[in-house]
PDB file of C-alpha atoms in Angstrom:
ATOM      1  CA  UNK A 136     156.321  66.820 119.341  1.00 88.00           C
ATOM      2  CA  UNK A 137     154.748  70.241 119.026  1.00 97.00           C
ATOM      3  CA  UNK A 138     157.060  73.176 118.411  1.00 98.00           C
ATOM      4  CA  UNK A 139     157.839  76.072 120.725  1.00 98.00           C
ATOM      5  CA  UNK A 140     157.596  79.583 119.332  1.00 98.00           C
ATOM      6  CA  UNK A 141     159.965  82.161 120.756  1.00 98.00           C
ATOM      7  CA  UNK A 142     158.920  85.694 119.924  1.00 98.00           C
ATOM      8  CA  UNK A 143     160.927  88.724 120.958  1.00 97.00           C
ATOM      9  CA  UNK A 144     159.809  92.302 120.667  1.00 96.00           C
ATOM     10  CA  UNK A 145     163.166  93.499 119.407  1.00 95.00           C
ATOM     11  CA  UNK A 146     166.448  91.965 118.299  1.00 96.00           C
ATOM     12  CA  UNK A 147     167.966  93.644 121.362  1.00 95.00           C
ATOM     13  CA  UNK A 148     166.153  90.978 123.444  1.00 96.00           C
ATOM     14  CA  UNK A 149     168.227  88.212 121.843  1.00 97.00           C
ATOM     15  CA  UNK A 150     170.932  88.051 124.558  1.00 97.00           C
ATOM     16  CA  UNK A 151     168.192  87.174 127.073  1.00 97.00           C
ATOM     17  CA  UNK A 152     166.308  84.861 124.706  1.00 98.00           C
ATOM     18  CA  UNK A 153     169.447  82.847 123.944  1.00 98.00           C
ATOM     19  CA  UNK A 154     169.109  81.114 127.330  1.00 98.00           C
ATOM     20  CA  UNK A 155     165.723  79.742 126.201  1.00 98.00           C
ATOM     21  CA  UNK A 156     167.189  78.627 122.878  1.00 98.00           C
ATOM     22  CA  UNK A 157     170.070  76.849 124.636  1.00 98.00           C
ATOM     23  CA  UNK A 158     167.671  75.103 127.016  1.00 98.00           C
ATOM     24  CA  UNK A 159     165.408  73.945 124.192  1.00 98.00           C
ATOM     25  CA  UNK A 160     168.466  72.672 122.311  1.00 98.00           C
ATOM     26  CA  UNK A 161     169.475  70.600 125.373  1.00 97.00           C
ATOM     27  CA  UNK A 162     166.192  68.717 125.017  1.00 97.00           C
ATOM     28  CA  UNK A 163     166.284  68.550 121.196  1.00 97.00           C
ATOM     29  CA  UNK A 164     163.009  70.458 121.085  1.00 98.00           C
ATOM     30  CA  UNK A 165     161.800  71.975 117.848  1.00 98.00           C
ATOM     31  CA  UNK A 166     161.342  75.729 117.893  1.00 98.00           C
ATOM     32  CA  UNK A 167     161.169  78.840 115.774  1.00 98.00           C
ATOM     33  CA  UNK A 168     162.473  82.256 116.781  1.00 98.00           C
ATOM     34  CA  UNK A 169     160.889  85.467 115.470  1.00 98.00           C
ATOM     35  CA  UNK A 170     160.913  89.214 116.076  1.00 98.00           C
ATOM     36  CA  UNK A 171     157.440  90.764 116.242  1.00 98.00           C
ATOM     37  CA  UNK A 172     156.525  93.925 118.082  1.00 96.00           C
ATOM     38  CA  UNK A 173     153.159  94.435 119.726  1.00 95.00           C
ATOM     39  CA  UNK A 174     153.436  98.097 118.757  1.00 94.00           C
ATOM     40  CA  UNK A 175     155.448  98.217 115.524  1.00 95.00           C
ATOM     41  CA  UNK A 176     154.213  95.012 113.834  1.00 97.00           C
ATOM     42  CA  UNK A 177     150.840  94.316 115.443  1.00 97.00           C
ATOM     43  CA  UNK A 178     149.340  92.777 112.292  1.00 98.00           C
ATOM     44  CA  UNK A 179     152.175  90.271 111.916  1.00 98.00           C
ATOM     45  CA  UNK A 180     152.132  89.416 115.632  1.00 98.00           C
ATOM     46  CA  UNK A 181     148.385  88.832 115.457  1.00 98.00           C
ATOM     47  CA  UNK A 182     148.620  86.678 112.316  1.00 98.00           C
ATOM     48  CA  UNK A 183     151.378  84.559 113.829  1.00 98.00           C
ATOM     49  CA  UNK A 184     149.341  84.033 117.007  1.00 98.00           C
ATOM     50  CA  UNK A 185     146.134  83.190 115.200  1.00 98.00           C
ATOM     51  CA  UNK A 186     147.885  80.603 113.016  1.00 98.00           C
ATOM     52  CA  UNK A 187     150.232  79.132 115.635  1.00 98.00           C
ATOM     53  CA  UNK A 188     148.105  76.105 116.529  1.00 98.00           C
ATOM     54  CA  UNK A 189     147.603  75.032 112.913  1.00 98.00           C
ATOM     55  CA  UNK A 190     151.346  75.569 112.334  1.00 98.00           C
ATOM     56  CA  UNK A 191     152.071  72.851 114.941  1.00 98.00           C
ATOM     57  CA  UNK A 192     153.084  75.058 117.850  1.00 98.00           C
ATOM     58  CA  UNK A 193     152.158  73.870 121.336  1.00 98.00           C
ATOM     59  CA  UNK A 194     153.320  76.868 123.375  1.00 98.00           C
ATOM     60  CA  UNK A 195     154.581  80.385 122.753  1.00 98.00           C
ATOM     61  CA  UNK A 196     157.294  82.230 124.669  1.00 98.00           C
ATOM     62  CA  UNK A 197     157.186  86.021 124.319  1.00 98.00           C
ATOM     63  CA  UNK A 198     160.044  88.230 125.518  1.00 98.00           C
ATOM     64  CA  UNK A 199     159.841  92.005 125.725  1.00 96.00           C
ATOM     65  CA  UNK A 200     161.100  94.890 127.811  1.00 93.00           C
ATOM     66  CA  UNK A 201     159.754  98.293 128.824  1.00 90.00           C
ATOM     67  CA  UNK A 202     155.991  98.391 128.100  1.00 81.00           C
ATOM     68  CA  UNK A 203     156.146  94.612 127.410  1.00 86.00           C
ATOM     69  CA  UNK A 204     152.750  94.192 125.788  1.00 92.00           C
ATOM     70  CA  UNK A 205     153.990  91.440 123.480  1.00 97.00           C
ATOM     71  CA  UNK A 206     152.972  88.426 125.587  1.00 98.00           C
ATOM     72  CA  UNK A 207     149.528  89.896 126.161  1.00 97.00           C
ATOM     73  CA  UNK A 208     149.073  90.763 122.499  1.00 97.00           C
ATOM     74  CA  UNK A 209     150.062  87.223 121.551  1.00 98.00           C
ATOM     75  CA  UNK A 210     147.792  85.692 124.204  1.00 98.00           C
ATOM     76  CA  UNK A 211     144.853  87.820 123.060  1.00 98.00           C
ATOM     77  CA  UNK A 212     144.978  86.075 119.690  1.00 98.00           C
ATOM     78  CA  UNK A 213     145.488  82.408 120.614  1.00 98.00           C
ATOM     79  CA  UNK A 214     144.370  79.891 123.194  1.00 98.00           C
ATOM     80  CA  UNK A 215     147.798  78.236 123.218  1.00 98.00           C
ATOM     81  CA  UNK A 216     149.736  78.685 126.464  1.00 98.00           C
ATOM     82  CA  UNK A 217     151.818  81.875 126.397  1.00 98.00           C
ATOM     83  CA  UNK A 218     154.822  82.382 128.654  1.00 98.00           C
ATOM     84  CA  UNK A 219     156.059  85.932 129.092  1.00 98.00           C
ATOM     85  CA  UNK A 220     159.679  86.834 129.758  1.00 98.00           C
ATOM     86  CA  UNK A 221     159.957  90.378 131.093  1.00 97.00           C
ATOM     87  CA  UNK A 222     163.272  91.747 129.829  1.00 97.00           C
ATOM     88  CA  UNK A 223     165.367  94.074 131.952  1.00 95.00           C
ATOM     89  CA  UNK A 224     165.907  97.421 130.311  1.00 86.00           C
ATOM     90  CA  UNK A 225     167.785 100.493 131.401  1.00 76.00           C
ATOM     91  CA  UNK A 226     164.537 101.913 132.704  1.00 77.00           C
ATOM     92  CA  UNK A 227     163.225 100.624 136.046  1.00 89.00           C
ATOM     93  CA  UNK A 228     165.461  97.501 135.889  1.00 91.00           C
ATOM     94  CA  UNK A 229     162.699  95.457 134.243  1.00 93.00           C
ATOM     95  CA  UNK A 230     160.040  96.106 136.858  1.00 94.00           C
ATOM     96  CA  UNK A 231     157.948  97.893 134.223  1.00 93.00           C
ATOM     97  CA  UNK A 232     158.194  94.864 131.932  1.00 94.00           C
ATOM     98  CA  UNK A 233     157.385  92.477 134.782  1.00 95.00           C
ATOM     99  CA  UNK A 234     154.245  94.361 135.756  1.00 94.00           C
ATOM    100  CA  UNK A 235     153.106  94.743 132.139  1.00 92.00           C
ATOM    101  CA  UNK A 236     153.536  91.010 131.565  1.00 95.00           C
ATOM    102  CA  UNK A 237     152.040  89.682 134.781  1.00 95.00           C
ATOM    103  CA  UNK A 238     149.037  92.050 135.111  1.00 94.00           C
ATOM    104  CA  UNK A 239     146.785  90.497 132.476  1.00 94.00           C
ATOM    105  CA  UNK A 240     143.019  90.915 132.540  1.00 94.00           C
ATOM    106  CA  UNK A 241     140.808  88.000 133.478  1.00 96.00           C
ATOM    107  CA  UNK A 242     140.286  85.654 130.551  1.00 97.00           C
ATOM    108  CA  UNK A 243     143.644  86.265 128.828  1.00 97.00           C
ATOM    109  CA  UNK A 244     146.247  84.440 130.936  1.00 97.00           C
ATOM    110  CA  UNK A 245     149.998  84.789 130.472  1.00 98.00           C
ATOM    111  CA  UNK A 246     152.341  82.655 132.554  1.00 98.00           C
ATOM    112  CA  UNK A 247     155.210  84.904 133.589  1.00 98.00           C
ATOM    113  CA  UNK A 248     158.736  83.992 134.631  1.00 98.00           C
ATOM    114  CA  UNK A 249     161.300  86.163 136.393  1.00 98.00           C
ATOM    115  CA  UNK A 250     162.893  89.178 134.766  1.00 97.00           C
ATOM    116  CA  UNK A 251     165.335  87.775 132.168  1.00 97.00           C
ATOM    117  CA  UNK A 252     164.156  84.257 133.133  1.00 98.00           C
ATOM    118  CA  UNK A 253     164.449  82.734 129.661  1.00 98.00           C
ATOM    119  CA  UNK A 254     165.808  79.349 130.778  1.00 98.00           C
ATOM    120  CA  UNK A 255     162.821  78.853 133.079  1.00 98.00           C
ATOM    121  CA  UNK A 256     160.477  79.957 130.291  1.00 98.00           C
ATOM    122  CA  UNK A 257     161.912  77.214 128.093  1.00 98.00           C
ATOM    123  CA  UNK A 258     161.629  74.646 130.891  1.00 98.00           C
ATOM    124  CA  UNK A 259     158.014  75.623 131.532  1.00 98.00           C
ATOM    125  CA  UNK A 260     157.299  75.323 127.804  1.00 98.00           C
ATOM    126  CA  UNK A 261     158.850  71.848 127.828  1.00 98.00           C
ATOM    127  CA  UNK A 262     156.808  70.857 130.883  1.00 98.00           C
ATOM    128  CA  UNK A 263     153.639  71.971 129.104  1.00 98.00           C
ATOM    129  CA  UNK A 264     154.569  69.899 126.054  1.00 98.00           C
ATOM    130  CA  UNK A 265     155.490  66.921 128.247  1.00 98.00           C
ATOM    131  CA  UNK A 266     151.848  66.533 129.290  1.00 98.00           C
ATOM    132  CA  UNK A 267     151.336  64.643 126.029  1.00 96.00           C
ATOM    133  CA  UNK A 268     154.926  63.475 125.424  1.00 97.00           C
ATOM    134  CA  UNK A 269     156.177  60.750 127.783  1.00 97.00           C
ATOM    135  CA  UNK A 270     159.687  60.750 126.302  1.00 97.00           C
ATOM    136  CA  UNK A 271     160.066  64.454 126.992  1.00 97.00           C
ATOM    137  CA  UNK A 272     158.667  63.979 130.508  1.00 98.00           C
ATOM    138  CA  UNK A 273     161.329  61.338 131.161  1.00 98.00           C
ATOM    139  CA  UNK A 274     164.089  63.676 129.929  1.00 98.00           C
ATOM    140  CA  UNK A 275     162.828  66.372 132.295  1.00 98.00           C
ATOM    141  CA  UNK A 276     162.710  63.901 135.194  1.00 98.00           C
ATOM    142  CA  UNK A 277     166.278  62.732 134.517  1.00 98.00           C
ATOM    143  CA  UNK A 278     167.554  66.311 134.381  1.00 97.00           C
ATOM    144  CA  UNK A 279     165.864  67.112 137.694  1.00 97.00           C
ATOM    145  CA  UNK A 280     167.306  63.977 139.290  1.00 98.00           C
ATOM    146  CA  UNK A 281     170.804  64.942 138.093  1.00 98.00           C
ATOM    147  CA  UNK A 282     170.363  68.437 139.528  1.00 97.00           C
ATOM    148  CA  UNK A 283     169.233  66.984 142.873  1.00 98.00           C
ATOM    149  CA  UNK A 284     172.228  64.645 142.930  1.00 98.00           C
ATOM    150  CA  UNK A 285     174.574  67.583 142.359  1.00 98.00           C
ATOM    151  CA  UNK A 286     173.028  69.528 145.249  1.00 98.00           C
ATOM    152  CA  UNK A 287     173.330  66.524 147.569  1.00 98.00           C
ATOM    153  CA  UNK A 288     176.984  66.079 146.580  1.00 98.00           C
ATOM    154  CA  UNK A 289     177.569  69.729 147.461  1.00 97.00           C
ATOM    155  CA  UNK A 290     175.792  69.198 150.773  1.00 97.00           C
ATOM    156  CA  UNK A 291     178.043  66.248 151.575  1.00 96.00           C
ATOM    157  CA  UNK A 292     181.196  68.313 150.885  1.00 96.00           C
ATOM    158  CA  UNK A 293     179.941  71.182 153.043  1.00 96.00           C
ATOM    159  CA  UNK A 294     179.045  68.829 155.909  1.00 95.00           C
ATOM    160  CA  UNK A 295     182.488  67.206 155.768  1.00 94.00           C
ATOM    161  CA  UNK A 296     184.266  70.547 155.730  1.00 94.00           C
ATOM    162  CA  UNK A 297     182.288  72.540 158.280  1.00 95.00           C
ATOM    163  CA  UNK A 298     180.433  70.163 160.587  1.00 94.00           C
ATOM    164  CA  UNK A 299     183.208  69.123 162.944  1.00 81.00           C
ATOM    165  CA  UNK A 300     182.466  66.590 165.604  1.00 69.00           C
TER     166      UNK A 300
END
């Protein structure tokens, strides 16, 4: 299976990124985690992006707050799928990061999840990888079926408790 790269703009993004790491661990996915800044280490971010495909990565997750140019800077230097996680900061509650991540120019796409949506970023990365990995696709299907079963069990309890005849 191809690896997932998780890049964060600052170590302060780690508490958010940990949800992606946990999710990838649940599926036994291979990944690497790095800190590269679009502004403070642009050369290193560019080199990582340009070499990601030949280093056996299949998708890149990029998490950043405030100006949040990391996902776009990564995407500008690779044709691998890039998933941006806008990170909530003390300024503007993450709306600035969301807009910076989602408003990419035509030709340089970045898939964007919710503010602090690291678990969904990991799941989307896994879904992308599952296109060519039937075993991973089956794991994802089983997890979804288990989640549906749990919701239906909750529904049954609610019906029994509140729907009096």
